[in-house]
Amino acid sequence: MITLACIKFESKSLKNLMNIQKVIIKDAQQIFGLPDGELSRLKQTVLIAGANGSGKTRLLNYVKRHVKNAITEKHRHALNSKIEEYNLNIANLEAAIKKLSNASHPGNDVTIRNNNNAIVHYRNQIKDHIEELDNQRLTFDTPLLEPIIAVEAVPFVSSIEDDAHYTRHQSNNFVSSADHAHISDLNKLTIPYIRNILDTAFNASHPDHESEEAIVQNATKSKDNLLKLIDLFLETKLTRSVDGGDPILYGNHIAKAKLSKGQSILLQLCVQLHAQTNHLSSTILLLDEPENHLHPAACIELIKQIQKAAPNSQLWIATHSIPILSYFSNDSTLIFAEGGKFSYAGNVPDRVLKTLLGNEETLARLREFTGLPSELAQVRYATECLMPPEVIGPNEQDDQTKQICGHIWQKIQTKEQLRIIDFGAGKGRLLENIKTDYPDLIEKIDYIAFDAFPDDAEQCKNVIASVYSSSDNRYFSDLDTMEAYLDSESVHLITMCNVLHEISPTKWGDFFGKNGFSERLLHQSGNLLLVEDEEIPVGETAHEYGFIVFDTGELKQLFCIKEDDKGFCFSDQRNDGRLKAHLIPRKNLTLMNHNSKLAALEAKVRSSKSKIEQSRASEASFKNGRKHSFWIQQYANASLAISALG
C-alpha cells in the first residue's frame, strides 16, 4: 500500500516545505496499539524499519489519521477566538443570573433557566474546541495555511484493466467515484477516468459544441493538469487518438502499452492525485512496504522517480528492505520499530539489520559481504561534511536546553531580570523549550534573538511573539542593527548553542578579543555560554574549513584561561564528554588573540590525532566508524585553519 496525504499548498521553494517536523503519539494504544511517545527532527525522507508486526504500518496509519485531523492556522485562530467569545458570554450570563436572582419578578425563573442552559451549551462548545486543539498530534515545518487531504493509494493490485468491456454506466460510476474510490478499484477506474478527462476537454473545445467559456477553461485546465502529472511521474506524453478518442501512452492504448509494474503504480498515483486536487502541490507520501510489490531495484527506481516528480514532498517509507534502507538512509531519518515502540536508529543500524536478518550470524555474513557498518558510517559522515548545517527546531527533553537553563538559574540569583542574546537562534528552539519546560524562567529573562541567516525568521518571531506579544526589537539578523538598539554592556549572557563550530576561525575576532562584539555588549559581570555536542553526529560544511568543535582544553587555550581564573566553569550533561556547556567570563573573552587562536587549533590537532589512533584500535562498529570520521574531519579542518592563519 502507498498512502499519500496531499497538501493543497502551492510552493516552489524547498524552504517552504510542508514537512511533518514532529509526531506526538498519545492516547493511541486502543485504536493503533501504540504506546505514548514522540518522533521529532524528521527529515524530508523518513524510513521506518522493523520486522513484521513491529508497528510500522500502525505508525503510518496513525500519521494518516492525524494528517486528516490537522487544522489550519486560520482555523486554530478561529477556535481560540470562539473560546474567548464563549467565556465572555458565560461571564455575562452569570452576571445576569446573579442580578436576576436578587430581583423578584414572575418571569425571572424562566430567564435564569434559559441562561443556565445557554451556559451549559457554551461550556460544551468550549470543551469541544479545546479537545480539537489538544488533539493536534503533528507539528509542521511551516504554519499550515490550507487544509490537508488524506488520500490512500495502492502500489499494485493487478494490471490496469482495459475499459473496452465496461458499459457506459460502469465507466461513469468509476469516474464519479474516483475521488473517494476504494484502493482495490484503482486499476479498474484508471483508464475510464483518463478517457473522461480527455473527452471532456475535447468536446468542450470542439467547434460543433457551444460551451460556456468557463466550462471550456475548466475542462482544459483539468486535462492540462493530468498531462502534467503523467509527464512528471512517467516522463512521457499522454495523448488522445483521433479515431475513437483512446488514451495513448508510449504510442499505444494504455491497456496495450505493456506498462511495467512501476509504471502502473505511477499512473494510478497520477489518477489519485488528479482526482483529489487537480494539481500537484506539496505532498506527504506514506509508502507501506513497497518492496512487497516490486523487485528491489525497481522499487528504488520507483521511489527515486516519485522524489524527482515531487521534490517538495516528504516521504515516509515503512520497510524491511535492506536495499531501500541502504540507498535512502544517508539523507533520511531512520526510525527503528519494535513492539509498537519507536527509536532513532541512525546511529545503530546493527540493531535494525539484526532484527531484519534474524540473528548475529546472518548479520556477520552480510557485514563481511558489504563492509557494513563501520564503512557505511564513515562514508555517510564524509558525505554529510559536504552539506550545509541543518537548523534544529524545538524538542522536548532537550538536554542542551537543560544545561542552558541550569546556568540561567544560577545567574538570576543575583539579578531581577537577565538580558540574554540567543546567538544563532534559528527556529527559536531555546525560547520555545524554556516556555514549554521551564515556564518559571520566562518572567526572569529579557530575551533577544540573533541569527545572521534569517531563513527561519518567521518561525522564530512567532515563538517570541507567543511569549512577549510581539517580536519587535527582539529579533535581529544584522549585528550593527542590534548594537544600534541595545545599550553597551547591557547584556548579561550570550548563549551560543551549537554555533561556535560554525564560525570560521578567520571571523572569531569579530565576536571575541579586544573590541569584539561580546566585549561591546556584555556587562562587566557578563558571560558567554558555549554549548556544544563535542562529537556532533551529523557532519556539515559550516565554513571554508568545514567545522571545528572545541572542547575544554582548546577553549582554555583560545581565551587564555588559567587554572586559578574565577568565573570559568563547565558542565557535562550526560557525564560522557558529549554535551558540554562552558561558561566564560567577559574578561577572558577579551584576551583572545592571534597566538591564542593558533594555540587552540594546534591543541585540536593533537587531541584529534590521539582520538583517531584510539578509533583505529577499537572494534569496527557503526558508532566507532562515525567517531573515526568525525576526528579525521577535526584533524584536517584544524590543520587547514592553522595554514590559513599562519
XYZ file of C-alpha atoms in Angstrom:
646
model
C 0.000 0.000 0.000
C 1.146 3.522 -0.806
C -0.688 6.241 1.055
C -0.310 9.887 0.349
C -1.518 12.946 2.123
C -1.870 15.706 -0.432
C -1.335 19.168 0.942
C -3.071 21.781 -1.146
C -0.304 24.296 -0.646
C 1.498 25.782 -3.635
C 5.233 26.141 -3.058
C 8.158 26.158 -5.432
C 10.790 26.820 -2.796
C 12.352 23.962 -0.879
C 12.495 26.294 2.121
C 8.682 26.293 2.194
C 8.297 22.549 2.536
C 5.191 21.480 4.424
C 7.012 18.632 6.147
C 5.944 16.969 9.350
C 8.566 18.012 11.881
C 7.204 16.222 14.936
C 4.748 13.400 15.622
C 3.332 13.125 19.137
C 1.963 9.650 19.803
C -0.645 9.982 22.526
C -3.768 8.039 23.540
C -3.154 5.671 20.611
C -2.981 2.353 22.438
C -6.605 1.308 21.991
C -7.025 2.186 18.296
C -3.499 1.800 16.923
C -1.778 -0.336 19.537
C 0.916 2.306 20.025
C 2.246 3.476 23.399
C 2.801 7.177 24.063
C 5.936 8.608 22.509
C 7.350 11.257 20.214
C 9.260 11.467 16.948
C 10.912 14.779 16.117
C 13.578 16.342 13.888
C 12.100 14.486 10.945
C 13.831 14.966 7.618
C 12.281 15.036 4.179
C 12.587 11.247 3.974
C 11.588 9.146 6.982
C 12.444 5.432 6.954
C 10.672 3.146 9.412
C 12.462 -0.182 9.686
C 11.426 -3.261 11.598
C 10.219 -6.810 11.357
C 6.631 -7.773 10.502
C 4.289 -6.834 13.335
C 6.719 -4.282 14.759
C 4.330 -1.346 14.319
C 5.452 0.180 11.017
C 2.012 0.116 9.397
C 0.350 1.217 12.631
C 2.581 4.286 12.723
C 1.724 5.149 9.112
C -1.984 4.767 9.874
C -1.572 6.988 12.936
C 0.164 9.663 10.864
C -2.504 9.366 8.153
C -5.300 9.806 10.707
C -3.748 12.919 12.188
C -2.904 14.391 8.818
C -6.674 14.369 8.279
C -7.219 15.952 11.701
C -4.606 18.692 11.220
C -6.111 22.173 11.398
C -5.001 25.308 9.603
C -3.639 28.353 11.380
C -6.802 30.218 10.369
C -8.994 27.542 11.954
C -6.782 27.443 15.055
C -7.178 31.188 15.439
C -10.941 30.884 14.919
C -11.214 28.204 17.625
C -9.255 30.307 20.120
C -11.375 33.345 19.277
C -14.563 31.321 19.808
C -13.292 30.078 23.162
C -12.658 33.683 24.242
C -16.079 34.721 22.941
C -17.859 31.872 24.746
C -16.042 32.587 28.022
C -17.123 36.221 27.765
C -20.715 35.126 27.048
C -20.633 32.828 30.081
C -19.363 35.650 32.281
C -22.134 37.956 31.037
C -24.795 35.296 31.538
C -23.565 34.506 35.047
C -23.657 38.215 35.898
C -27.197 38.427 34.517
C -28.286 35.389 36.557
C -26.854 36.927 39.709
C -28.722 40.172 39.036
C -31.996 38.365 38.267
C -31.668 36.230 41.399
C -31.620 39.365 43.532
C -34.781 40.732 41.909
C -38.315 39.412 42.322
C -40.145 39.130 39.031
C -42.546 36.446 37.680
C -40.509 35.841 34.517
C -37.067 35.717 36.143
C -37.091 31.970 36.762
C -37.609 31.231 33.071
C -34.859 33.665 32.055
C -32.460 32.192 34.628
C -33.214 28.685 33.370
C -32.613 29.750 29.762
C -29.374 31.459 30.750
C -28.169 28.335 32.569
C -28.973 26.241 29.506
C -27.011 28.693 27.363
C -24.053 28.452 29.781
C -24.111 24.649 29.502
C -24.166 24.984 25.718
C -21.194 27.391 25.674
C -19.202 25.188 28.058
C -19.807 22.180 25.841
C -18.673 24.206 22.839
C -15.531 25.299 24.702
C -14.829 21.692 25.679
C -15.193 20.554 22.051
C -12.921 23.344 20.767
C -10.251 22.655 23.392
C -10.415 18.944 22.587
C -9.934 19.695 18.883
C -6.924 21.890 19.659
C -5.458 19.342 22.064
C -5.925 16.547 19.542
C -3.311 18.027 17.181
C -0.540 15.451 17.083
C 1.522 16.749 14.166
C 3.820 19.758 14.009
C 4.855 21.099 10.614
C 7.952 22.995 9.484
C 5.799 25.953 8.493
C 2.318 27.090 9.561
C -0.440 25.060 7.924
C -2.174 27.529 5.643
C -4.529 25.181 3.779
C -6.430 22.013 4.718
C -4.731 18.649 4.249
C -6.494 15.905 2.322
C -5.514 12.311 3.107
C -5.519 10.009 0.097
C -4.937 6.267 0.066
C -3.458 4.519 -2.959
C -2.087 1.076 -3.685
C 1.187 0.392 -5.470
C -0.017 -2.611 -7.407
C -3.240 -4.613 -7.444
C -3.086 -6.102 -10.927
C -2.506 -4.866 -14.449
C -4.559 -1.789 -15.261
C -7.816 -3.062 -16.708
C -8.938 -2.184 -20.210
C -12.263 -0.325 -20.217
C -13.385 -1.838 -23.532
C -15.678 -4.354 -21.806
C -17.232 -1.767 -19.441
C -20.679 -0.391 -20.124
C -21.015 3.380 -20.285
C -22.872 3.224 -16.970
C -19.991 1.331 -15.318
C -17.427 3.764 -16.683
C -19.431 6.735 -15.446
C -19.702 5.176 -11.988
C -15.940 4.668 -11.850
C -15.305 8.254 -12.874
C -17.769 9.747 -10.396
C -16.261 7.753 -7.524
C -12.602 8.491 -8.345
C -12.114 10.999 -5.521
C -13.277 8.509 -2.875
C -12.755 5.144 -4.559
C -11.537 2.133 -2.608
C -7.936 1.272 -3.338
C -8.956 -2.082 -4.802
C -10.823 -0.270 -7.610
C -7.956 1.933 -8.746
C -6.828 -0.414 -11.501
C -10.407 -0.518 -12.851
C -11.092 3.217 -12.872
C -7.723 4.457 -14.180
C -8.470 4.223 -17.913
C -12.145 5.358 -17.689
C -11.050 8.337 -15.607
C -8.293 9.373 -18.019
C -10.591 8.866 -21.016
C -13.258 11.038 -19.379
C -10.826 13.902 -18.730
C -9.588 13.832 -22.333
C -13.087 13.513 -23.817
C -14.487 16.332 -21.697
C -11.746 18.715 -22.798
C -12.078 17.627 -26.448
C -15.855 18.064 -26.534
C -15.828 21.358 -24.625
C -13.463 22.950 -27.124
C -14.863 21.299 -30.293
C -16.343 23.770 -32.827
C -19.533 21.695 -33.091
C -20.237 22.194 -29.387
C -21.308 25.522 -27.968
C -19.902 25.546 -24.431
C -19.660 28.395 -21.980
C -16.178 29.866 -21.709
C -15.887 28.865 -18.037
C -16.670 25.226 -18.903
C -14.062 25.228 -21.656
C -11.444 26.745 -19.352
C -12.128 24.292 -16.514
C -12.063 21.272 -18.825
C -8.834 22.411 -20.467
C -7.197 23.138 -17.122
C -8.193 19.719 -15.797
C -6.724 17.999 -18.867
C -3.518 20.028 -18.716
C -3.034 19.191 -15.042
C -3.430 15.472 -15.742
C -0.967 15.653 -18.635
C 1.499 17.485 -16.427
C 1.246 14.843 -13.683
C 1.804 11.987 -16.116
C 4.696 13.816 -17.722
C 6.266 14.379 -14.303
C 5.883 10.840 -12.998
C 6.223 8.745 -16.161
C 8.264 11.194 -18.233
C 6.089 10.648 -21.288
C 3.235 12.461 -23.036
C -0.384 11.373 -22.742
C -2.324 11.902 -25.993
C -5.784 11.153 -27.376
C -6.212 9.090 -30.533
C -8.034 10.749 -33.421
C -10.122 7.678 -34.243
C -12.029 6.689 -31.128
C -10.523 9.041 -28.557
C -8.450 6.353 -26.801
C -5.854 7.474 -24.206
C -2.396 6.832 -25.667
C 0.872 6.238 -23.779
C 4.155 5.234 -25.384
C 2.397 5.095 -28.763
C -0.310 2.617 -27.705
C -3.640 2.448 -25.953
C -2.829 2.379 -22.218
C -4.159 -1.171 -21.853
C -1.803 -2.332 -24.615
C 1.201 -0.169 -23.710
C 2.843 -3.032 -21.746
C 3.411 -0.864 -18.688
C 5.809 -2.217 -16.074
C 4.587 -2.679 -12.511
C 6.337 0.540 -11.523
C 4.722 2.449 -14.384
C 1.310 1.040 -13.446
C 1.817 2.255 -9.893
C 2.841 5.710 -11.046
C -0.116 6.019 -13.437
C -2.561 5.059 -10.682
C -0.814 7.573 -8.447
C -1.358 10.289 -11.073
C -5.074 9.495 -11.215
C -5.310 9.594 -7.409
C -3.609 12.969 -7.232
C -5.645 14.438 -10.052
C -8.968 13.188 -8.717
C -8.271 14.746 -5.323
C -6.562 18.008 -6.094
C -6.435 18.699 -9.823
C -2.839 19.817 -9.285
C 0.409 18.572 -7.792
C 1.299 20.683 -4.787
C 3.339 19.750 -1.756
C 2.606 16.206 -0.659
C 3.361 13.850 2.163
C 3.774 10.319 0.835
C 3.376 7.253 3.027
C 4.651 4.025 1.468
C 3.932 0.825 3.343
C 6.386 -1.921 2.372
C 6.557 -1.100 -1.355
C 9.046 -3.957 -1.719
C 6.128 -6.400 -1.437
C 5.089 -5.447 -4.966
C 8.314 -4.738 -6.812
C 11.813 -6.091 -7.338
C 14.264 -4.167 -5.053
C 15.919 -2.349 -7.953
C 12.536 -1.446 -9.470
C 11.292 -0.325 -6.064
C 14.245 2.022 -5.622
C 13.709 3.415 -9.115
C 10.026 3.966 -8.305
C 10.870 5.908 -5.143
C 13.526 7.937 -6.957
C 11.010 8.821 -9.669
C 8.462 9.942 -7.063
C 11.114 12.115 -5.418
C 12.082 13.569 -8.790
C 8.485 14.299 -9.772
C 7.529 15.725 -6.368
C 10.719 17.326 -4.981
C 8.819 19.233 -2.290
C 7.276 16.086 -0.843
C 8.096 14.496 2.468
C 8.369 10.747 2.050
C 7.588 8.170 4.754
C 8.591 4.598 3.945
C 7.832 1.626 6.186
C 10.089 -1.162 5.044
C 12.120 -4.240 5.883
C 14.036 -3.942 2.630
C 17.776 -3.653 3.204
C 18.314 -2.271 -0.339
C 15.831 0.546 0.334
C 17.393 1.283 3.720
C 20.911 1.332 2.338
C 20.028 3.501 -0.652
C 17.999 6.188 1.116
C 19.377 6.173 4.690
C 22.079 8.829 4.153
C 19.603 11.669 3.683
C 16.806 10.409 5.898
C 15.597 9.966 9.448
C 15.916 6.259 10.213
C 13.433 5.001 12.812
C 13.545 1.533 14.341
C 10.194 -0.102 15.112
C 9.931 -2.877 17.677
C 6.860 -3.984 19.588
C 4.949 -0.817 18.699
C 7.713 1.394 20.083
C 9.963 3.619 18.005
C 13.516 4.849 18.428
C 16.048 6.623 16.255
C 18.266 4.079 14.539
C 20.601 6.296 12.544
C 23.472 5.536 14.882
C 22.750 1.854 15.466
C 21.914 0.194 12.127
C 23.331 -3.062 13.556
C 20.174 -3.312 15.634
C 17.965 -2.780 12.588
C 19.899 -5.235 10.452
C 19.927 -7.903 13.167
C 16.152 -7.608 13.507
C 15.592 -7.824 9.765
C 18.076 -10.636 9.148
C 17.221 -12.745 12.157
C 20.455 -13.378 14.049
C 24.054 -12.342 14.626
C 25.476 -14.926 12.250
C 23.413 -13.688 9.305
C 24.351 -10.116 10.159
C 28.021 -11.093 10.292
C 27.773 -12.655 6.839
C 26.179 -9.504 5.466
C 28.870 -7.403 7.133
C 31.568 -9.487 5.522
C 29.862 -9.207 2.157
C 29.163 -5.479 2.184
C 31.661 -3.967 4.614
C 28.920 -2.641 6.858
C 28.550 -0.942 9.268
C 31.842 0.840 10.016
C 32.492 1.772 6.396
C 28.888 2.931 5.992
C 29.281 5.293 8.938
C 32.494 6.778 7.554
C 31.079 7.239 4.057
C 27.877 8.791 5.404
C 29.712 11.183 7.694
C 32.152 12.181 4.971
C 29.217 12.862 2.650
C 27.432 14.944 5.292
C 30.583 17.025 5.700
C 29.959 18.400 2.217
C 26.486 19.651 3.216
C 25.459 22.921 4.903
C 24.369 22.794 8.575
C 20.784 21.935 9.497
C 18.674 24.064 11.804
C 17.276 22.222 14.808
C 13.767 23.044 15.929
C 12.192 22.831 19.400
C 12.373 19.451 21.039
C 11.003 18.129 24.302
C 13.523 16.743 26.798
C 16.284 18.794 25.171
C 19.445 18.118 27.173
C 21.203 21.212 25.858
C 18.299 23.413 26.928
C 18.579 21.853 30.392
C 22.233 22.899 30.502
C 21.455 26.456 29.447
C 18.578 26.788 31.915
C 20.773 25.498 34.730
C 23.251 28.316 34.129
C 20.432 30.857 33.759
C 19.060 29.843 37.168
C 22.468 30.458 38.700
C 22.800 33.871 37.045
C 19.348 35.140 38.069
C 20.055 34.561 41.752
C 21.806 37.950 41.765
C 19.569 39.798 39.273
C 15.867 40.557 38.997
C 15.950 40.071 35.241
C 18.575 38.629 32.938
C 19.083 40.013 29.439
C 20.055 37.163 27.126
C 21.151 37.135 23.496
C 20.389 33.799 21.855
C 23.124 33.938 19.219
C 22.215 31.689 16.293
C 18.590 31.466 17.409
C 17.413 29.516 14.332
C 13.784 28.496 14.796
C 13.604 29.734 18.377
C 14.444 26.339 19.843
C 15.781 27.735 23.143
C 12.876 30.080 23.914
C 10.263 27.528 22.808
C 11.745 24.874 25.096
C 12.033 27.322 28.003
C 8.387 28.341 27.521
C 7.265 24.707 27.475
C 9.537 23.070 30.047
C 10.695 25.964 32.275
C 7.803 28.484 32.357
C 9.005 29.999 35.653
C 12.054 31.343 33.837
C 10.104 33.339 31.274
C 9.377 36.302 33.558
C 13.012 36.458 34.627
C 14.642 36.738 31.202
C 14.773 39.566 28.680
C 15.238 37.508 25.524
C 16.909 38.803 22.349
C 17.345 36.568 19.278
C 20.081 36.946 16.679
C 20.677 34.911 13.550
C 22.685 36.077 10.570
C 20.761 33.675 8.342
C 17.069 34.673 8.551
C 15.732 31.577 6.757
C 13.751 30.636 9.869
C 12.996 34.200 10.955
C 9.205 33.881 10.793
C 9.110 30.751 12.939
C 11.455 32.305 15.491
C 9.449 35.550 15.554
C 6.261 33.563 16.126
C 7.852 31.879 19.147
C 8.972 35.268 20.508
C 5.508 36.766 19.937
C 3.913 33.859 21.805
C 5.923 34.907 24.883
C 6.255 38.697 24.591
C 3.174 39.514 22.444
C 5.472 40.990 19.791
C 8.866 40.216 18.278
C 9.638 43.895 17.656
C 13.203 44.734 18.737
C 13.688 41.160 19.887
C 14.795 39.541 16.622
C 17.825 40.718 14.655
C 19.732 39.371 11.673
C 22.275 42.187 11.493
C 24.829 42.905 14.233
C 25.007 46.641 13.532
C 21.232 46.979 13.785
C 21.166 45.057 17.073
C 24.033 47.085 18.556
C 22.331 50.295 17.493
C 19.280 49.297 19.538
C 20.910 47.727 22.602
C 22.883 49.751 25.130
C 26.557 48.962 25.500
C 27.371 46.458 28.250
C 23.639 45.809 28.787
C 23.675 42.047 28.153
C 24.231 39.578 30.978
C 24.520 36.367 28.998
C 25.211 35.446 25.369
C 24.341 31.845 24.540
C 25.827 30.028 21.571
C 24.258 26.592 21.284
C 25.969 24.542 18.565
C 27.165 27.790 16.992
C 30.886 28.260 17.692
C 31.897 25.350 15.456
C 30.026 27.054 12.587
C 32.036 30.289 12.852
C 35.146 30.415 10.690
C 38.412 30.937 12.647
C 39.016 33.951 10.393
C 35.841 35.519 11.876
C 36.495 34.845 15.567
C 37.903 38.337 16.003
C 34.526 39.840 15.082
C 32.995 38.251 18.163
C 35.816 37.836 20.692
C 39.008 39.623 21.641
C 39.547 43.338 22.088
C 36.677 45.401 20.607
C 34.810 42.253 19.636
C 31.033 42.012 19.673
C 30.979 40.271 23.056
C 33.135 42.945 24.733
C 30.923 45.732 23.414
C 27.602 44.261 24.538
C 28.377 42.149 27.593
C 28.069 43.652 31.058
C 31.275 43.713 33.094
C 29.969 40.689 35.002
C 28.551 39.091 31.863
C 29.370 35.703 30.384
C 29.397 33.775 27.159
C 27.769 30.351 27.445
C 29.084 27.942 24.812
C 27.036 24.754 24.462
C 28.282 22.136 22.022
C 27.938 18.487 21.181
C 31.609 17.554 21.325
C 31.114 14.745 18.804
C 28.338 16.069 16.595
C 26.679 13.018 14.991
C 25.968 14.700 11.636
C 28.774 16.161 9.555
C 28.480 19.541 7.851
C 30.329 22.242 5.964
C 29.724 25.356 8.040
C 32.561 27.452 6.594
C 35.648 27.211 4.379
C 37.372 24.952 6.939
C 34.366 22.672 7.457
C 33.608 22.803 11.184
C 35.809 22.796 14.298
C 34.482 21.700 17.693
C 36.474 22.935 20.676
C 36.494 21.034 23.973
C 37.574 22.380 27.370
C 41.304 22.283 26.700
C 41.083 24.112 23.397
C 38.724 26.759 24.810
C 41.125 27.458 27.687
C 43.879 27.991 25.120
C 41.677 30.198 22.942
C 40.595 32.503 25.785
C 43.831 32.360 27.812
C 42.065 30.824 30.819
C 44.335 29.896 33.719
C 43.790 27.352 36.449
C 43.063 29.976 39.100
C 40.802 32.162 36.933
C 37.474 32.698 38.642
C 34.161 32.547 36.816
C 35.119 29.911 34.248
C 33.285 26.617 34.641
C 31.809 23.841 32.535
C 29.228 21.089 32.849
C 28.886 17.686 31.221
C 25.156 16.957 30.916
C 25.412 13.182 30.455
C 28.810 12.662 32.073
C 30.129 11.110 28.878
C 32.036 14.066 27.428
C 29.465 14.712 24.688
C 27.115 17.533 25.670
C 29.218 20.209 27.330
C 28.467 23.768 28.381
C 31.307 26.221 29.062
C 30.653 29.472 30.938
C 33.337 32.020 30.003
C 33.689 35.404 31.759
C 33.805 38.584 29.685
C 37.349 39.395 30.822
C 38.640 36.149 29.298
C 36.828 36.740 26.021
C 38.800 39.948 25.548
C 42.116 38.083 25.908
C 41.758 36.101 22.667
C 44.472 36.991 20.173
C 46.269 35.602 17.108
C 48.636 33.447 19.145
C 45.862 32.030 21.334
C 43.879 31.082 18.213
C 46.850 29.150 16.837
C 47.466 27.502 20.206
C 43.842 26.350 20.391
C 43.908 24.960 16.853
C 47.187 23.163 17.494
C 45.672 21.630 20.622
C 42.751 20.452 18.475
C 45.139 18.803 16.014
C 46.887 16.949 18.852
C 43.690 15.753 20.507
C 42.215 14.700 17.150
C 45.313 12.675 16.299
C 45.026 10.846 19.608
C 41.321 10.128 19.060
C 41.978 8.817 15.535
C 44.520 6.375 16.926
C 42.036 5.225 19.585
C 39.297 4.734 16.982
C 41.545 2.617 14.781
C 42.321 0.381 17.720
C 38.601 -0.082 18.518
C 36.001 -2.508 17.200
C 34.773 -1.785 13.657
C 31.212 -0.759 14.544
C 28.958 1.931 13.096
C 29.452 4.078 16.198
C 33.242 3.858 16.034
C 33.186 4.383 12.277
C 31.308 7.634 12.757
C 33.688 8.733 15.514
C 36.676 7.915 13.344
C 35.282 10.040 10.514
C 34.489 12.894 12.951
C 38.039 13.018 14.302
C 39.565 12.827 10.830
C 37.462 15.861 9.920
C 38.621 17.680 13.054
C 42.273 16.908 12.337
C 42.001 18.057 8.727
C 39.856 21.140 9.419
C 42.042 22.423 12.266
C 45.173 21.840 10.158
C 43.673 23.813 7.262
C 42.781 26.678 9.605
C 46.328 26.787 11.011
C 47.740 27.016 7.495
C 45.378 29.853 6.642
C 46.036 31.838 9.825
C 49.784 31.374 9.547
